[in-house]
Coordinates of C-alpha atoms and ligand atoms in Angstrom, one line a residue:
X1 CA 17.4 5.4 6.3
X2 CA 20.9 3.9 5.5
X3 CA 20.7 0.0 5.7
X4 CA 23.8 -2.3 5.3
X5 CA 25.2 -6.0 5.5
X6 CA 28.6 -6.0 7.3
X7 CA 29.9 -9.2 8.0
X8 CA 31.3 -8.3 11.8
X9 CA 31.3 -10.1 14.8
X10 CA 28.3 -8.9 17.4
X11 CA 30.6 -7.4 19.1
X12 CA 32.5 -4.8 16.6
X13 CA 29.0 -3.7 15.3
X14 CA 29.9 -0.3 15.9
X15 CA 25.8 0.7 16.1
X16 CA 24.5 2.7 19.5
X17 CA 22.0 -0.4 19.8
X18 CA 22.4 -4.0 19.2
X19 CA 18.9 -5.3 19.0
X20 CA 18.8 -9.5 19.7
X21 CA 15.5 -11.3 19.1
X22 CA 15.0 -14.0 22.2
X23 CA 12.1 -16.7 21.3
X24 CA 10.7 -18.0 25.1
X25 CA 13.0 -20.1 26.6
X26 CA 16.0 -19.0 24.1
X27 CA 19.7 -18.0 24.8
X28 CA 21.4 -15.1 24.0
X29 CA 24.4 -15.6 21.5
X30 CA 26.8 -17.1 23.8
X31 CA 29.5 -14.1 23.0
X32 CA 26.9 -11.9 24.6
X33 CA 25.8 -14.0 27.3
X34 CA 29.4 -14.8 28.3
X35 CA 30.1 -11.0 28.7
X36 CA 30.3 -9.5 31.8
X37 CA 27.5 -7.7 32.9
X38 CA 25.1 -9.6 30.7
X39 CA 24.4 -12.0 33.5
X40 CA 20.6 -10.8 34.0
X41 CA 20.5 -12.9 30.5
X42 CA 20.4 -16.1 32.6
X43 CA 16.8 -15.1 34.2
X44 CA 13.7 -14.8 31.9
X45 CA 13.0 -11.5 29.9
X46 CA 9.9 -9.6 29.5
X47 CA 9.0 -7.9 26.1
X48 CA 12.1 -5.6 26.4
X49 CA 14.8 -5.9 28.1
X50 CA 18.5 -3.8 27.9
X51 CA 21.6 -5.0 28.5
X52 CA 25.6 -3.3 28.9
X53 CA 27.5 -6.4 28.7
X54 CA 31.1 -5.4 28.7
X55 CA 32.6 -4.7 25.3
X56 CA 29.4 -4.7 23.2
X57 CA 26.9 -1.5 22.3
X58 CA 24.2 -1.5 24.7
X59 CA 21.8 -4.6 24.0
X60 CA 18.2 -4.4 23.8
X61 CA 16.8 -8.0 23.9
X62 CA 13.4 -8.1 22.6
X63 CA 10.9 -11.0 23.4
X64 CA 9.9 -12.9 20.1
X65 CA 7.5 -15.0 22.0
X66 CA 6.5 -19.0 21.0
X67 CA 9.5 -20.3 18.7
X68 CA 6.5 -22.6 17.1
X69 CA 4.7 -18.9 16.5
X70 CA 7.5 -16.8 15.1
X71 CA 6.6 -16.3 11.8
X72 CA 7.5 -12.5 9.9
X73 CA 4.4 -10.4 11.1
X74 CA 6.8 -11.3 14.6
X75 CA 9.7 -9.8 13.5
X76 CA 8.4 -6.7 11.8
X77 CA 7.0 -5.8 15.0
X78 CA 9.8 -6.6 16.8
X79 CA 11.8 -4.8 14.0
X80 CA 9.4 -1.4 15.0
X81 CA 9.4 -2.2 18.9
X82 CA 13.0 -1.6 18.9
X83 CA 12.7 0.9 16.3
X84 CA 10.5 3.1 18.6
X85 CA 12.8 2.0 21.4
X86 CA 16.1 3.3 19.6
X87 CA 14.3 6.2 19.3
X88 CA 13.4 6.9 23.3
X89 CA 17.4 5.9 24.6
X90 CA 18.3 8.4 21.4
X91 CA 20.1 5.9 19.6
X92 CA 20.9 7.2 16.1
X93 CA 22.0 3.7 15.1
X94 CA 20.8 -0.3 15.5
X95 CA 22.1 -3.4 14.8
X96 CA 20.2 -6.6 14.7
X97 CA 21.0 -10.0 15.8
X98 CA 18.6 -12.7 14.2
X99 CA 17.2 -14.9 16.2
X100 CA 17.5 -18.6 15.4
X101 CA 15.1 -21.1 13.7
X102 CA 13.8 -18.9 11.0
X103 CA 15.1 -18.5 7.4
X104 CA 17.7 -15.5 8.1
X105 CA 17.2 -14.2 4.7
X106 CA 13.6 -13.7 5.0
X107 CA 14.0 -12.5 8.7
X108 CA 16.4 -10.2 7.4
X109 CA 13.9 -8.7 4.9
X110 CA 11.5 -8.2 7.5
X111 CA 13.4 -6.8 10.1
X112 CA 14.4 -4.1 7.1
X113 CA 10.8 -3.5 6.3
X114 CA 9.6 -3.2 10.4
X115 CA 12.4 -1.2 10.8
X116 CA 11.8 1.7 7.5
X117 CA 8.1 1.4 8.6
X118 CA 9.0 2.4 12.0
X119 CA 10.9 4.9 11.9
X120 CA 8.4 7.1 9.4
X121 CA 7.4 10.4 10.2
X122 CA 5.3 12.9 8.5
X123 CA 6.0 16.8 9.4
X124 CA 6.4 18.5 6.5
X125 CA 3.5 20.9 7.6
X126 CA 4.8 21.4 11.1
X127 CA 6.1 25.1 10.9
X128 CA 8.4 26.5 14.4
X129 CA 7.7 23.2 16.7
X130 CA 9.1 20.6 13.6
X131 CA 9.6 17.4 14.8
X132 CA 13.2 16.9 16.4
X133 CA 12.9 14.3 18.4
X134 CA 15.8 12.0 18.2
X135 CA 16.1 9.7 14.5
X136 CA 17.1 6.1 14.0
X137 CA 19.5 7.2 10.5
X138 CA 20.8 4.0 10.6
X139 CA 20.4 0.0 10.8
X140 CA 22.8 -2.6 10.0
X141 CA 22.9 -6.3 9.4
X142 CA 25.3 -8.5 10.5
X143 CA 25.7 -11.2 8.2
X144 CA 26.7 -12.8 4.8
X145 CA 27.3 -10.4 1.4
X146 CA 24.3 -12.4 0.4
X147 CA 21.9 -10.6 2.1
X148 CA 22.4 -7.6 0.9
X149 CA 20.0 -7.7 -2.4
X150 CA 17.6 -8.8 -0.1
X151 CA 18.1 -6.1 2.5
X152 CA 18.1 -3.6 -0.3
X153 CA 15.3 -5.1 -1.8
X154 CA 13.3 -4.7 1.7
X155 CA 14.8 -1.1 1.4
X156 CA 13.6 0.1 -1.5
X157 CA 10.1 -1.5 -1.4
X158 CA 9.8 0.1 2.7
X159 CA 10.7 3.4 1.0
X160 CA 8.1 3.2 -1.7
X161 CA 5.5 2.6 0.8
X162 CA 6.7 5.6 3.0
X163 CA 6.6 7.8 0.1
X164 CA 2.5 6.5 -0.6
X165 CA 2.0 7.4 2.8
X166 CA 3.4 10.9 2.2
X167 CA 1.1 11.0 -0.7
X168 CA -2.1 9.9 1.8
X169 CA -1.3 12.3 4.6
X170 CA -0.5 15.2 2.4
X171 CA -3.8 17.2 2.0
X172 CA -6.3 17.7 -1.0
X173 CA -4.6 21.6 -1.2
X174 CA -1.7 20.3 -1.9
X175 CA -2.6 16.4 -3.0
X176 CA -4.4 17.7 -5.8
X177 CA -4.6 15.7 -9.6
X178 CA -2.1 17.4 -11.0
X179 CA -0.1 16.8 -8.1
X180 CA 0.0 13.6 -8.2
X181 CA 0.2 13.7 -12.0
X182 CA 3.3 15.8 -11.6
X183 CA 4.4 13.1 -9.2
X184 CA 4.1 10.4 -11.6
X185 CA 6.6 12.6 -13.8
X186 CA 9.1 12.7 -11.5
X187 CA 8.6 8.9 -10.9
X188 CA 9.3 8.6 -14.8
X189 CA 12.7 11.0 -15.1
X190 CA 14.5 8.3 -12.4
X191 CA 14.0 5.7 -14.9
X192 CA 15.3 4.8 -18.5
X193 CA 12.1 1.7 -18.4
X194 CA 9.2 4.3 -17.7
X195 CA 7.1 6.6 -20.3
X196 CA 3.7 9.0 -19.0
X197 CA 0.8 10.1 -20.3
X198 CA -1.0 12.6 -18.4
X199 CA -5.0 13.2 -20.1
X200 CA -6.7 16.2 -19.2
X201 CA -10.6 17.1 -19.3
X202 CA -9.8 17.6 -23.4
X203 CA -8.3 14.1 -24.0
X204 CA -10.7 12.3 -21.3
X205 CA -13.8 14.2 -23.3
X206 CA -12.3 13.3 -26.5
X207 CA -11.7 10.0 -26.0
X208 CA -15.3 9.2 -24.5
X209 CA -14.0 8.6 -20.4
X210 CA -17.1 9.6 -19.3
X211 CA -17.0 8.3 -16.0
X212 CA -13.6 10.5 -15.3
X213 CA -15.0 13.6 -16.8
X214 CA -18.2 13.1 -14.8
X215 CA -17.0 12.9 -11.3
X216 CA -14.5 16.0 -12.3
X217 CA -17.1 17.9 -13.8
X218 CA -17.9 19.5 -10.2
X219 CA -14.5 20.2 -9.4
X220 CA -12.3 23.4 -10.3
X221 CA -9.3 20.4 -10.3
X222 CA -8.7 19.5 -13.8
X223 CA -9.3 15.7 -13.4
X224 CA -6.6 13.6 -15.1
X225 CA -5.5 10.0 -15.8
X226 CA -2.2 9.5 -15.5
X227 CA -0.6 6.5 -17.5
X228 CA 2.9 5.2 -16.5
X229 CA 4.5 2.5 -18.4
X230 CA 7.3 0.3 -17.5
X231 CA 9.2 -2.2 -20.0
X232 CA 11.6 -4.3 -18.1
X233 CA 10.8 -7.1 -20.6
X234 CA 10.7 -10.7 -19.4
X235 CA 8.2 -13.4 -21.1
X236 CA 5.7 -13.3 -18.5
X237 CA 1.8 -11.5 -19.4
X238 CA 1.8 -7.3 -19.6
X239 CA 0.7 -6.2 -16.6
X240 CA -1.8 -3.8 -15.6
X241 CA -2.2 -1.7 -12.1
X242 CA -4.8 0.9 -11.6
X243 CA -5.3 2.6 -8.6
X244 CA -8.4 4.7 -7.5
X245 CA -6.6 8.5 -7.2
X246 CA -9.7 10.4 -6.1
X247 CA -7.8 13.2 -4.0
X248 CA -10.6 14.4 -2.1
X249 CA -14.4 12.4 -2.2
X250 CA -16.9 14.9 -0.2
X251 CA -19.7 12.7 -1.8
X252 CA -20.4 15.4 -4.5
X253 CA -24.3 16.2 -4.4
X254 CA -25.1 13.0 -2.2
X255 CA -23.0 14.8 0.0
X256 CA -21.4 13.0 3.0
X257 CA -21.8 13.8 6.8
X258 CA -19.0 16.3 7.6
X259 CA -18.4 14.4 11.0
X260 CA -14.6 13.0 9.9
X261 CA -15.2 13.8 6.4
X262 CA -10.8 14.5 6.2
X263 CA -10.4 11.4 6.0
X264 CA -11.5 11.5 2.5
X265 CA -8.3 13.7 1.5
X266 CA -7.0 9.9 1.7
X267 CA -9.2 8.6 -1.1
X268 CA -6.6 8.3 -3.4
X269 CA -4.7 5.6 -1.4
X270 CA -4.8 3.0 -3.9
X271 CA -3.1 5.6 -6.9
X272 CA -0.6 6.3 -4.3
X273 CA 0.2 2.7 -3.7
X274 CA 0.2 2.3 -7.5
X275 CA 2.5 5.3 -8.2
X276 CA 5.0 4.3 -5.5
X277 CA 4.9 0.7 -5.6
X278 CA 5.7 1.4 -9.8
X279 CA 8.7 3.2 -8.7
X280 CA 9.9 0.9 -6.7
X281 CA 9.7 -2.0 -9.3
X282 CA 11.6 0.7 -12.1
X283 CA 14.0 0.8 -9.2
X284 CA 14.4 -2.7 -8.3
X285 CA 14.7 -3.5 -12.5
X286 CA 12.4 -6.3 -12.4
X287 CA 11.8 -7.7 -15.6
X288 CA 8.2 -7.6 -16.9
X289 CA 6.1 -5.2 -18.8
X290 CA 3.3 -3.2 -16.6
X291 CA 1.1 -0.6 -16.9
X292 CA 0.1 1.6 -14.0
X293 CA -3.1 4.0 -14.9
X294 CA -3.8 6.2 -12.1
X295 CA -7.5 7.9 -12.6
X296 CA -7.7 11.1 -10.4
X297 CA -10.0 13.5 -9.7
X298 CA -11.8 15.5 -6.8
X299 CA -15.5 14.6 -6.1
X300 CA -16.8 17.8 -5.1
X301 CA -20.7 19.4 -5.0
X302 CA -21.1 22.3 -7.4
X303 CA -23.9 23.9 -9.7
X304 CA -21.9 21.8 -12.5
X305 CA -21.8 18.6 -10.7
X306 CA -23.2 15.1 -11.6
X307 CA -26.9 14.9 -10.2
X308 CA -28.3 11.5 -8.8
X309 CA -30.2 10.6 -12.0
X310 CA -27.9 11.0 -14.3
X311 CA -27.0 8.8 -17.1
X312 CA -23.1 8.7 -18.7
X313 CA -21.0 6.6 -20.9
X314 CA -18.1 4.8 -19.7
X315 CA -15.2 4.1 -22.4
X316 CA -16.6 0.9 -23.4
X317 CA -20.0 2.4 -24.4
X318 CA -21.4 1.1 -21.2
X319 CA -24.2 3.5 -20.1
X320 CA -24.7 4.6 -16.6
X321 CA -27.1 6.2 -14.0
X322 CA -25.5 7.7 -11.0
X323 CA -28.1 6.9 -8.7
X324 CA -25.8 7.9 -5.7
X325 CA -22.7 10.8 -7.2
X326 CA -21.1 9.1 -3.4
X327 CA -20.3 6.2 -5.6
X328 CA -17.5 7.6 -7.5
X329 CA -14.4 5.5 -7.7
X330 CA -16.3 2.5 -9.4
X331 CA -16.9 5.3 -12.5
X332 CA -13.0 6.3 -13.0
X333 CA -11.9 2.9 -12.3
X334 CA -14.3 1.6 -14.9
X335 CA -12.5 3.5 -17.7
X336 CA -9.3 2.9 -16.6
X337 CA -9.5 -0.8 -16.7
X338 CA -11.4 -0.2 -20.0
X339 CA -8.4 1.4 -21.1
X340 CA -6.2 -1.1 -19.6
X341 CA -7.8 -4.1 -21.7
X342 CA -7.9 -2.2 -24.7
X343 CA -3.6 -1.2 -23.8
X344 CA -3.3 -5.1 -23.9
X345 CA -2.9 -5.8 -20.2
X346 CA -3.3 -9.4 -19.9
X347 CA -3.5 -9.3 -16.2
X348 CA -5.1 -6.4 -14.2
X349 CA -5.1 -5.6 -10.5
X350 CA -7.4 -2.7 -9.5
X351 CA -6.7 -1.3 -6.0
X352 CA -9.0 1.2 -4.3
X353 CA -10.6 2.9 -1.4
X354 CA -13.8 1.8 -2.0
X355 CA -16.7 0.7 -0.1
X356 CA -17.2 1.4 4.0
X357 CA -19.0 -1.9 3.4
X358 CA -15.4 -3.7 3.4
X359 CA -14.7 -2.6 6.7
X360 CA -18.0 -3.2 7.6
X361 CA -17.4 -7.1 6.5
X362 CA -13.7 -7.7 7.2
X363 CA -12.3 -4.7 9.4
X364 CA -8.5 -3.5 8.9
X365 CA -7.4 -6.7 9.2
X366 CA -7.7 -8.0 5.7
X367 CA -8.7 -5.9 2.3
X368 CA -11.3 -7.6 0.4
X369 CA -10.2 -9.1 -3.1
X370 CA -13.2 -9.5 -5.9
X371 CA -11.7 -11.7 -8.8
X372 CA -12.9 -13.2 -12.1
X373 CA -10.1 -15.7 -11.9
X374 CA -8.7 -18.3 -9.2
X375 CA -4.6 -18.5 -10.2
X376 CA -4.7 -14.3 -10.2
X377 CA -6.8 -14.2 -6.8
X378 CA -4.6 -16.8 -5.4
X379 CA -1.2 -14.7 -6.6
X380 CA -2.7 -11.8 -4.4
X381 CA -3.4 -13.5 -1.8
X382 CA -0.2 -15.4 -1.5
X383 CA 1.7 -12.1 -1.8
X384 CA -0.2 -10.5 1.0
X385 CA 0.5 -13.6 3.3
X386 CA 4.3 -12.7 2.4
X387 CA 3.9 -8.8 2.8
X388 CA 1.9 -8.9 5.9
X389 CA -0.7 -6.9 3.9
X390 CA -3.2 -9.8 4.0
X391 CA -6.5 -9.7 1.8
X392 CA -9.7 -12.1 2.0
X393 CA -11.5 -12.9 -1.1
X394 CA -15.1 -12.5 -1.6
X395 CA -17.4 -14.3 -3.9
X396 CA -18.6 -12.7 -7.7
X397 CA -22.4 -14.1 -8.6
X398 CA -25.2 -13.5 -11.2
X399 CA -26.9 -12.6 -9.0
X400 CA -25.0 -9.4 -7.6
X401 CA -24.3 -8.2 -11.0
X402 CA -28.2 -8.2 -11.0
X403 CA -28.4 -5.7 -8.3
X404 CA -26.3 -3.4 -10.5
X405 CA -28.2 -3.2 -13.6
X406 CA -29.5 -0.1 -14.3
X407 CA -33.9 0.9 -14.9
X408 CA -33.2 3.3 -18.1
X409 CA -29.9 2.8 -18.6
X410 CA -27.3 -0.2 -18.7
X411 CA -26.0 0.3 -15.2
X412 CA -26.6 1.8 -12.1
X413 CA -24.2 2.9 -9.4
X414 CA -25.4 1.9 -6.9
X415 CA -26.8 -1.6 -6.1
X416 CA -30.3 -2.2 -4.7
X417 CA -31.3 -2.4 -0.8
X418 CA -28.1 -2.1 0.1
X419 CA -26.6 -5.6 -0.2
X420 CA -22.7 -6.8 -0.5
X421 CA -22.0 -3.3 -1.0
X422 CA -18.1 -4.4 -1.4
X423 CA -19.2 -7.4 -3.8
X424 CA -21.8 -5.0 -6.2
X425 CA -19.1 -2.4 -6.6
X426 CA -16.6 -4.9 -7.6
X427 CA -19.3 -6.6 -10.1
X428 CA -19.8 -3.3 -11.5
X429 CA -16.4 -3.1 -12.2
X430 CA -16.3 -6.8 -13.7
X431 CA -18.4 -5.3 -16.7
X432 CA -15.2 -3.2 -17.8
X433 CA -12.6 -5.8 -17.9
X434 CA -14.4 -8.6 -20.4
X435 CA -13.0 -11.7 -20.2
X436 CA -9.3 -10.0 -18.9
X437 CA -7.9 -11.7 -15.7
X438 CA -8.6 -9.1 -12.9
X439 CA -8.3 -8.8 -9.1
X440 CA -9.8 -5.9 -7.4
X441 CA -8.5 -5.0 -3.7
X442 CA -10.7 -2.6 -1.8
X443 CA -8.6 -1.3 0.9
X444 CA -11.3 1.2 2.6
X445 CA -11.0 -0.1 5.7
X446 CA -6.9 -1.0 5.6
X447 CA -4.8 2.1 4.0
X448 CA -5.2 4.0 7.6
X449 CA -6.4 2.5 11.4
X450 CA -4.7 -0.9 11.2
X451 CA -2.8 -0.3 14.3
X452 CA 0.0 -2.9 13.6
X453 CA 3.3 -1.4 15.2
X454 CA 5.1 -0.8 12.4
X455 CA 2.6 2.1 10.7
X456 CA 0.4 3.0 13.6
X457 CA -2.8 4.3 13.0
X458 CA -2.6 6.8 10.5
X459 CA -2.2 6.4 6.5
X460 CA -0.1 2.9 6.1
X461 CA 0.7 3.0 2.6
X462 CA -1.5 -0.3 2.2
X463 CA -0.9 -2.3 -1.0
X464 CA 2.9 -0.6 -2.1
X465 CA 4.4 -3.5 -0.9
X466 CA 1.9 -6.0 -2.1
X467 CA 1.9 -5.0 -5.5
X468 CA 5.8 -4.7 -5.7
X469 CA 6.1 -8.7 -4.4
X470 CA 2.8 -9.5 -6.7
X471 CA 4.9 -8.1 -9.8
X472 CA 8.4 -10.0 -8.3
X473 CA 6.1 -13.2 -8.4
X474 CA 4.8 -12.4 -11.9
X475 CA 8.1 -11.5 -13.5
X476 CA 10.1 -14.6 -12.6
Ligands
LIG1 N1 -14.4 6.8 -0.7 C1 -15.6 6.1 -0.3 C2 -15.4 4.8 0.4 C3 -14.7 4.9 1.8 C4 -15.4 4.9 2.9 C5 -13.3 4.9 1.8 C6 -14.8 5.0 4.1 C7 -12.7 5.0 3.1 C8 -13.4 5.0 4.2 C9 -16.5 5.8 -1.6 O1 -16.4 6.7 -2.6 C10 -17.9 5.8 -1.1 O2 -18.3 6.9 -0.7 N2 -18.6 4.7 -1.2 C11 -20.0 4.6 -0.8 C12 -20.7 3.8 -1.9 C13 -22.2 3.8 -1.7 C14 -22.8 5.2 -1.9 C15 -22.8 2.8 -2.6 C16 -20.0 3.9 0.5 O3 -19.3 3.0 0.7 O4 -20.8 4.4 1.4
LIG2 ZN1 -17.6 8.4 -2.5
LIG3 ZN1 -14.5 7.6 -2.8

């Protein structure tokens, strides 16, 4: 979608649709409230209202509700609201007005971000009947040239998380680890700051992944791990994001019930958000040194499968049993923040798909976030609260990682009777990042059924945003 800054008066816009937040019991700008024709404005509005006052595009006011409650979770609804409502009256174009009594840079961003959200669609695999209902192309700001690093900022970051929801919805066929390792190439060629790695079943064997090679033994998918790195120097600590890229998790030989089992095509949200959100900071130049690691594989049932029983070696020597081969993610993630410790990350966010027990605990309103260290959990949580992708931390304790210790080997996969299922996956993973500053977002019950209006209920792109304002916040 094209977004600009034009410094214009309301009225030479030039958009199909003027958009004008009204908080309860607030006036229109007076240019459009003096207009004829606009005189309905004097009487209150319901959630949506249009207007033709004489001289100006056609105005669609959109109730903000409580001036004391508009915060910017409001306006990115409001932002999608008239999105979808630009869309019905066929408007190819919007403009917005802000409304008053917010910070108009920060309402600007989020009316950018409601907006992109909003007007997503995915139909790449529709064949005759494509999709041609009408598209927004279009959305401008009126306002200062200031805004518009911001807008594009809001822009670019939107766009990365459209692109991980592209990645979500497009099937394990298709989605497949070398897909998404051939997407991380193609993320690498737009920038001068990035370098990949892409290790196949060779690499992963020879250098001891065991937890990778494992889960991919059952597959006909080559499993891969895909490292991206990005120097945009800065003094702050190297970086490290790693993102659970399982492209499709039947359960292997603990197989899972086939009732809604497509979901699982989306089990490699968290590598999506990692791949995109990376982009996005290449894009945006930020300075700071990251590391992305993207572990991928299928998780599939085969006569060369992992068996419940089991015992491997992670990449730090760990041994493990695979009591349950359902429990998957926690193995590739554990050499992949192995690997990121021993890269020389200094501060490592994991973000995965990977407990039902999270949604069990906290819904799709907030992720779960497991961390070894206050500031870092405090950083992700503060740039969720500014994303809108919020996340609720969970306690570590001796005695969950007690519940993951293993009867003849070092580990086990799966904790006992059933307890904190979110909280023993995430201690599990604690015993790969030593004494590393880590935060580990389990997103199982956010990247898809959130039902906020700007991404519906399908696959949200949960976490490209978050990580690309986490990195802002760590770079400056
Ligand atoms: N990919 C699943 C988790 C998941 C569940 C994601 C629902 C999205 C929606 C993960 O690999 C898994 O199967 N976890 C098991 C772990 C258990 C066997 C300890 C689970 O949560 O049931
Ligand atoms: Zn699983
Ligand atoms: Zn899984």
């Amino acid at each position: 979608m094209k977004v600009e800054v034009k410094q214009v008066e309301l009225v030479d816009v030039g958009t199909d649709l003027l958009a004008v937040g009204l908080v309860e019991g607030g006036e229109l700008p007076p240019e459009i409230a003096g207009a004829a024709g606009a005189d309905s404005a004097r009487s209150g509005f319901k959630k949506l209202s249009l207007l033709r006052p004489d001289g100006f595009p056609t105005v669609l006011v959109v109730g903000l509700g409580e001036s004391e409650e508009l915060d910017l979770e409001t306006l990115r609804i409001a932002a999608a609201v008239a999105a979808k409502e630009a869309e019905r009256l066929e408007a190819k174009s919007i403009a917005w007005a802000y409304p008053r009594g917010i910070d108009s840079v920060l309402a600007a961003d989020a009316l950018v971000t409601g907006t992109v959200l909003a007007a997503y669609r995915f139909d790449r695999f529709k064949s005759g009947e494509r999709d041609d209902s009408p598209r927004l192309e279009s959305l401008v700001l009126p306002g200062p040239a200031e805004f518009a690093k911001t807008v594009e900022w809001a822009r670019i970051t939107a766009e990365a998380q459209n692109r991980a929801r592209d990645l979500q919805l497009t099937p394990a066929n298709f989605a497949t680890p070398t897909f998404l390792a051939e997407r991380a190439e193609a993320i690498t060629a737009a920038s001068e700051a990035l370098t990949v790695e892409v290790f196949g079943r060779a690499e992963l064997e020879a250098k001891g992944m065991g937890g990778l090679i494992a889960v991919g033994q059952g597959s006909a998918e080559e499993p891969k791990l895909i490292v991206l790195r990005y120097s945009g120097g800065g003094s702050g600590p190297t970086l490290a994001y790693v993102g659970k890229g399982v492209t499709f998790d039947t359960g292997g030989i603990s197989l899972k019930p086939g009732a809604g089992m497509q979901e699982m095509k989306m089990d490699m949200s968290g590598g999506a958000a990692v791949l995109e959100a990376t982009a996005a900071i290449a894009e945006l130049g930020l300075p700071l040194e990251l590391i992305a690691l993207v572990p991928t594989t299928e998780n599939m049932p085969s006569g060369t499968a992992i068996k419940p029983g089991d015992i491997i070696t992670q990449y730090n020597g760990k041994t493990v049993e695979v009591n349950n081969t359902d429990a998957e993610g926690r193995l590739i993630l554990a050499d992949a923040l192995a690997y990121a410790v021993e890269l020389g990350a200094e501060r490592i966010v994991d973000i995965a798909t990977l407990t039902g027990a999270v949604e069990i605990a906290l819904g799709s309103t907030y992720a779960g976030l497991v961390s070894n260290d206050d500031p870092l959990a405090a950083e992700v949580i503060e740039a969720g609260e500014v994303s809108g992708e919020l996340v609720w931390r969970l306690p570590l304790h001796p005695e969950y990682k007690e519940l993951m210790k293993g009867t003849v080997a070092d580990l086990s996969n799966l904790g006992k009777k059933r307890k904190a299922g979110t909280i023993t996956a995430a201690s599990f993973l604690e015993e790969f990042v030593g004494e590393t500053a880590w935060a580990h977002l389990d997103i199982a019950g956010s990247a898809w059924d959130i039902g906020r209006e700007y991404v519906g209920n399908e696959a949200n792109g949960f976490g490209a945003r978050l990580l690309v304002e986490f990195a802002r916040h760590s770079a400056s």
